[in-house]
XYZ file of C-alpha atoms in Angstrom:
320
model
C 102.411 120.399 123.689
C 100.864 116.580 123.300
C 99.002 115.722 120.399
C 96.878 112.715 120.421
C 95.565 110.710 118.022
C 92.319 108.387 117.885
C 93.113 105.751 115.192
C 96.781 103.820 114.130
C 95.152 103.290 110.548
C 97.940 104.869 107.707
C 96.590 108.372 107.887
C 96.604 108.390 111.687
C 100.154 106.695 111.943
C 101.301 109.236 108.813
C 100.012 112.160 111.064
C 101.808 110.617 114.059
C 105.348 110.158 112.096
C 105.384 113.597 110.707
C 104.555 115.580 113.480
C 106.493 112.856 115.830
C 110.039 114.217 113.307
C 108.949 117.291 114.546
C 109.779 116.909 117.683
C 106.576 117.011 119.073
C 105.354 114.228 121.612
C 102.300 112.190 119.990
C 100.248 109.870 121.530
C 99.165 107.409 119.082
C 95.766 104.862 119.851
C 94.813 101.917 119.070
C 92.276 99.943 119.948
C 93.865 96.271 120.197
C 96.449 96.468 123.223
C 98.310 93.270 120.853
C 98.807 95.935 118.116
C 100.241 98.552 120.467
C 102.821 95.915 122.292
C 103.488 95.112 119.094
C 104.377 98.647 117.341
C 106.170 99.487 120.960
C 108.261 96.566 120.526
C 109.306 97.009 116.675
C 108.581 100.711 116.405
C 106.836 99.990 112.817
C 103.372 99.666 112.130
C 101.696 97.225 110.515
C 99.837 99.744 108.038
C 102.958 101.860 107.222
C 106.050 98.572 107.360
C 108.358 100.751 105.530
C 108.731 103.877 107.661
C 110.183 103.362 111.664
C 107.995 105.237 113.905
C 109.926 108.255 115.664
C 110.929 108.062 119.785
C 108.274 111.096 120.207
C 105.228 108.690 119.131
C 104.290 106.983 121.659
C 101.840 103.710 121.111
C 98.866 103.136 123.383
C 95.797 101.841 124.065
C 94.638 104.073 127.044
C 91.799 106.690 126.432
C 93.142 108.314 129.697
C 96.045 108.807 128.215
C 94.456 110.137 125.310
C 92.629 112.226 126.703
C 95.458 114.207 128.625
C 96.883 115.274 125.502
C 96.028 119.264 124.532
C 94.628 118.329 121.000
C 93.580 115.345 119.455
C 93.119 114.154 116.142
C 90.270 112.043 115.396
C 91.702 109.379 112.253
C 88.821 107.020 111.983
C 86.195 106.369 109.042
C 83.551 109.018 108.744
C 80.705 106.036 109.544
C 82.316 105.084 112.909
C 83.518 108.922 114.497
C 79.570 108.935 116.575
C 80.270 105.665 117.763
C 83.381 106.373 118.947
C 82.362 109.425 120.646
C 79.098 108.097 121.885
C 81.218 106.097 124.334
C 83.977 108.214 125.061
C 82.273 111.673 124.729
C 82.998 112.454 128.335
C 86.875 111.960 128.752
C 87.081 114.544 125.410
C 84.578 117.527 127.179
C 86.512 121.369 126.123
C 89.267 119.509 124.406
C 90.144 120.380 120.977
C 89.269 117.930 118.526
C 90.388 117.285 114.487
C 88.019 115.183 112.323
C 90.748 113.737 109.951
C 87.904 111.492 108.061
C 85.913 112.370 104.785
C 82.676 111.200 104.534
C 78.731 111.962 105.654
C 77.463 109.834 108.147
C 74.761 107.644 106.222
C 72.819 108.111 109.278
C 72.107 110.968 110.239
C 73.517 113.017 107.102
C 75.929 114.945 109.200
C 79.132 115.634 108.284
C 82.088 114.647 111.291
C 82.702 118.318 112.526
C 79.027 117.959 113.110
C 79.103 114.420 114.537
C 81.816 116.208 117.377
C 79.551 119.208 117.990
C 76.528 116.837 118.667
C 78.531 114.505 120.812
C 80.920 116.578 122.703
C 78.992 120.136 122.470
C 82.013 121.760 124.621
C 84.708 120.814 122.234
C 86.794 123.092 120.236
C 85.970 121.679 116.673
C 88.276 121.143 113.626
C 88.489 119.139 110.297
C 91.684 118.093 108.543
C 91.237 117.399 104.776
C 93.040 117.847 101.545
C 95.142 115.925 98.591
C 97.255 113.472 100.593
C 97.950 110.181 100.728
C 99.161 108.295 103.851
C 102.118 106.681 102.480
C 103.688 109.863 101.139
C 103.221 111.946 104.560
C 104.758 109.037 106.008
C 107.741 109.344 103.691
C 108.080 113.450 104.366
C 107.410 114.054 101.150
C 105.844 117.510 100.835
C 101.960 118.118 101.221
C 99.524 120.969 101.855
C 96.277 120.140 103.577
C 93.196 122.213 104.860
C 92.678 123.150 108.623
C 88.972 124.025 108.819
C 87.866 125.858 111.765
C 84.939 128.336 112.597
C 87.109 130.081 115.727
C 89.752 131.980 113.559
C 92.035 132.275 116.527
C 91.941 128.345 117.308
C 92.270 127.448 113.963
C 95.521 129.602 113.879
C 96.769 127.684 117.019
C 95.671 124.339 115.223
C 97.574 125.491 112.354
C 100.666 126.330 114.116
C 100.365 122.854 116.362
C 100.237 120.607 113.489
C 101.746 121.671 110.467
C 105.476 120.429 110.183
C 108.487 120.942 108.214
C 106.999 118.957 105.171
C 102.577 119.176 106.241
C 101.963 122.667 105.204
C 98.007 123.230 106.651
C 96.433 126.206 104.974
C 93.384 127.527 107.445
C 89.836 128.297 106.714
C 86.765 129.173 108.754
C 84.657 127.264 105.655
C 84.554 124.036 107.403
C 80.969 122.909 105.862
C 82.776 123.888 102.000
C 86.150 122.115 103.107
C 84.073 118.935 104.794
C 81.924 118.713 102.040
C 84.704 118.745 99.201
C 86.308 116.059 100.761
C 83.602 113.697 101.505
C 81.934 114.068 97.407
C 85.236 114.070 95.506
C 85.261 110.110 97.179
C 82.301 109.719 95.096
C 83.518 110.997 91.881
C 86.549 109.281 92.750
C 84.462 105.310 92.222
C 82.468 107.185 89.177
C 85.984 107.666 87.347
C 87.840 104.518 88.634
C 84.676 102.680 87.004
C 85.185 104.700 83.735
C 88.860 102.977 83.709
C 88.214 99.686 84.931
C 85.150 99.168 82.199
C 87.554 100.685 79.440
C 85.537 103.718 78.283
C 88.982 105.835 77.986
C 90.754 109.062 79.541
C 88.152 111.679 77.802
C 85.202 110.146 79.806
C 87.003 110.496 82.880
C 87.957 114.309 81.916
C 84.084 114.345 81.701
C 83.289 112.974 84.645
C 85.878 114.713 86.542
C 84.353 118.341 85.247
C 80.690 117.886 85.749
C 81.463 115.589 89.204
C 82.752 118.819 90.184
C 80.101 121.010 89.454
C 78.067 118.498 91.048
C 80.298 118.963 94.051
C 79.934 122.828 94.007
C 75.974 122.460 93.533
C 75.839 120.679 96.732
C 78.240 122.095 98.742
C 76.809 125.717 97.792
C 73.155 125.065 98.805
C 74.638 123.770 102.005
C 76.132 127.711 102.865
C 79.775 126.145 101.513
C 81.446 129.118 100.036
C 82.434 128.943 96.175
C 86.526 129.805 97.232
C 86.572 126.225 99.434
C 85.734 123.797 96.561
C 88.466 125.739 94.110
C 90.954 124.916 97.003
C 93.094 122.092 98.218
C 89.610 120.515 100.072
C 88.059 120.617 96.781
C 89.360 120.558 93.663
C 92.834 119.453 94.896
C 91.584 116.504 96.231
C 89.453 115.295 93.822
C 92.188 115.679 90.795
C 94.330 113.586 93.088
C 91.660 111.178 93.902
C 90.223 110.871 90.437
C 93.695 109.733 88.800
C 95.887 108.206 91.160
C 96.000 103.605 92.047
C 97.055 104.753 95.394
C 93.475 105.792 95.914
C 91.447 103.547 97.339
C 88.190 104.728 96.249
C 89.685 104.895 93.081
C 90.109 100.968 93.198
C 87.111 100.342 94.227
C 85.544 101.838 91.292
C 88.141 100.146 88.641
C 86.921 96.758 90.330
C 83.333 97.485 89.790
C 84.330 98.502 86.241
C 86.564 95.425 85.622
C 83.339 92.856 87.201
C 85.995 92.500 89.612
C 85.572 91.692 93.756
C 87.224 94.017 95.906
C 88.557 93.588 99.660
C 85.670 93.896 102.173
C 88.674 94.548 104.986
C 89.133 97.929 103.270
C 87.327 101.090 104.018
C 86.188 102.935 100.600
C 84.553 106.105 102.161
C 82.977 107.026 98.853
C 80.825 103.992 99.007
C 78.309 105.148 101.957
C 78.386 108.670 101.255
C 76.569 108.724 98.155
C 73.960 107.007 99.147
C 74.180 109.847 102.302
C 74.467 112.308 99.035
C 71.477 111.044 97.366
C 69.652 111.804 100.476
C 71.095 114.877 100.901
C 69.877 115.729 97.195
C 66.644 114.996 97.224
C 66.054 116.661 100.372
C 67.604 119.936 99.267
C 66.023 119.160 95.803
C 68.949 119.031 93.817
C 70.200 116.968 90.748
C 73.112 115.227 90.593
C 73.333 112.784 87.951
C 76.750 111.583 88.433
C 76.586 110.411 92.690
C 73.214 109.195 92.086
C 74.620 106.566 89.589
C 77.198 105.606 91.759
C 74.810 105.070 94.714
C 72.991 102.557 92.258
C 76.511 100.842 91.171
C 77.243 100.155 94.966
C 74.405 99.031 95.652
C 74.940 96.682 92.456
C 71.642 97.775 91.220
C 72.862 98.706 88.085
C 75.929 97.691 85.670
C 78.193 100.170 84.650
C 76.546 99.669 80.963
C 73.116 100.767 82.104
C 74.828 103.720 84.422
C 76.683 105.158 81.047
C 73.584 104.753 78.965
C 71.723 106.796 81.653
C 74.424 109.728 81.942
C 74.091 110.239 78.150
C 70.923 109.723 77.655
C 70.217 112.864 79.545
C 68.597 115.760 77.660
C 71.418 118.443 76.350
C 72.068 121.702 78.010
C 74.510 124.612 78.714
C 77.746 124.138 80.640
């Protein structure tokens, strides 16, 4: 079996190392053919320095190469999956395809499974998603991850093909719930970095944390999500990871806009676009959610994190 997959960032290089030690043969893209000559030549990548790339991955910037492998992992940011298959839709027709990206395209307010199945209709469609970070896949230390797919028998083959001796992929046919968990708790994950960085203490995290996760249920439940998928590893495994750890990026970015601090443009913070794609999402379904429409505001600086607290508890009381 080849496995390819779209995107050398640290999650698609992880991905490539672990199942690479597996003895598997990976094909691993990248765009810029200096970056490939250059990982080829050293056997490291620039994103993971610390961890040698195994003799199964194999660097390249073809797409016809790509393409020949038998599934392929899609490891790009949520907001640029339709771009990418927009122009390379054709070369991926009946070939089974992984989203490993959590976000909602601000777009069209679709999540990536959904981005494949307008794009490549034909494909065999998957999403990858859980409590993991990059670095520690990398490292083979152990992790358990959600394989979301609708076809029961090919998300038991995509389970088989891409768990490893230290990935352990637990499978679901909830892939709206298991997409959906993993593109909000990125929200949450700013709202409580923000809590942090501006000093309002650990309890008003625990807060946020709790009722940013009913917030994620409410939404994820009027979207035919089932309850089961947000108590899981795509859900509320994710987002206790996300919501505590420095590794997480969205995490940062929230301390920084706590702290009145700038933050690096250069890196992707998924949790920034999709909730302003959530606040769309909410007013079309009518639903309130207090929590991601104050972040939308902060990242869109339209309000300090002063005004945003004063507005969360200035809210009327009510039952749990």
């Amino acid at each position: 079996m080849k496995i390819g997959i779209a995107g050398a960032g640290a999650f698609g290089t992880a991905l490539a190392i672990t199942i690479g030690l597996d003895g598997r043969q990976v094909m691993l893209w990248a765009r810029d053919p200096k970056a490939v000559q250059s990982m080829r030549d050293t056997r490291q990548s620039p994103r993971l320095p610390d961890v040698p790339l195994p003799d199964d991955v194999r660097p390249t910037d073809s797409l016809d190469q790509l393409a020949e492998c038998d599934v392929i992992l899609l490891a790009m940011p949520a907001q640029a999956i339709r771009g990418f298959l927009a122009d390379h839709a054709t070369g991926f027709a009946g070939k089974r395809l992984v989203a490993c990206c959590k976000g909602i395209d601000i777009e069209t307010m679709r999540g990536p499974s959904q981005s494949i199945e307008d794009l490549v209709p034909d494909a065999i469609v998957a999403t990858l998603t859980g409590p993991s970070f990059a670095a520690d896949i990398a490292r083979g230390l152990p992790t358990a991850l959600t394989l979301a797919c609708k076809d029961e028998t090919e998300g038991a083959y995509l389970q088989s093909a891409l768990s490893t001796a230290t990935l352990r992929l637990y499978r679901t046919t909830d892939v709206t719930g298991s997409e959906l968990g993993g593109a909000l708790k990125n929200v949450m994950a700013i709202a409580c970095g923000a809590c942090i960085g501006a000093g309002l203490g650990e309890s008003a995290r625990a807060a946020l944390l709790t009722r940013g996760f009913a917030e994620m249920q409410r939404l994820a439940l009027s979207n035919g999500a089932r309850p089961e998928t947000l108590m899981g590893l795509s859900g509320l495994g994710d987002l206790a990871l996300t919501c505590t750890s420095d590794l997480s990026r969205n995490y940062q970015f929230g301390l920084s806009i706590g702290r009145g601090e700038e933050f690096d443009p250069a890196v992707t913070v998924e949790g920034a676009k999709t909730a302003i794609a959530v606040t769309k999402l909410a007013k079309r379904d009518g639903l309130e959610l207090p929590i991601s429409f104050v972040v939308a505001d902060l990242v869109a600086r339209n309000i300090t994190v002063e005004e945003a607290l004063r507005r969360l508890l200035s809210r009327p009381l009510k039952e749990e």
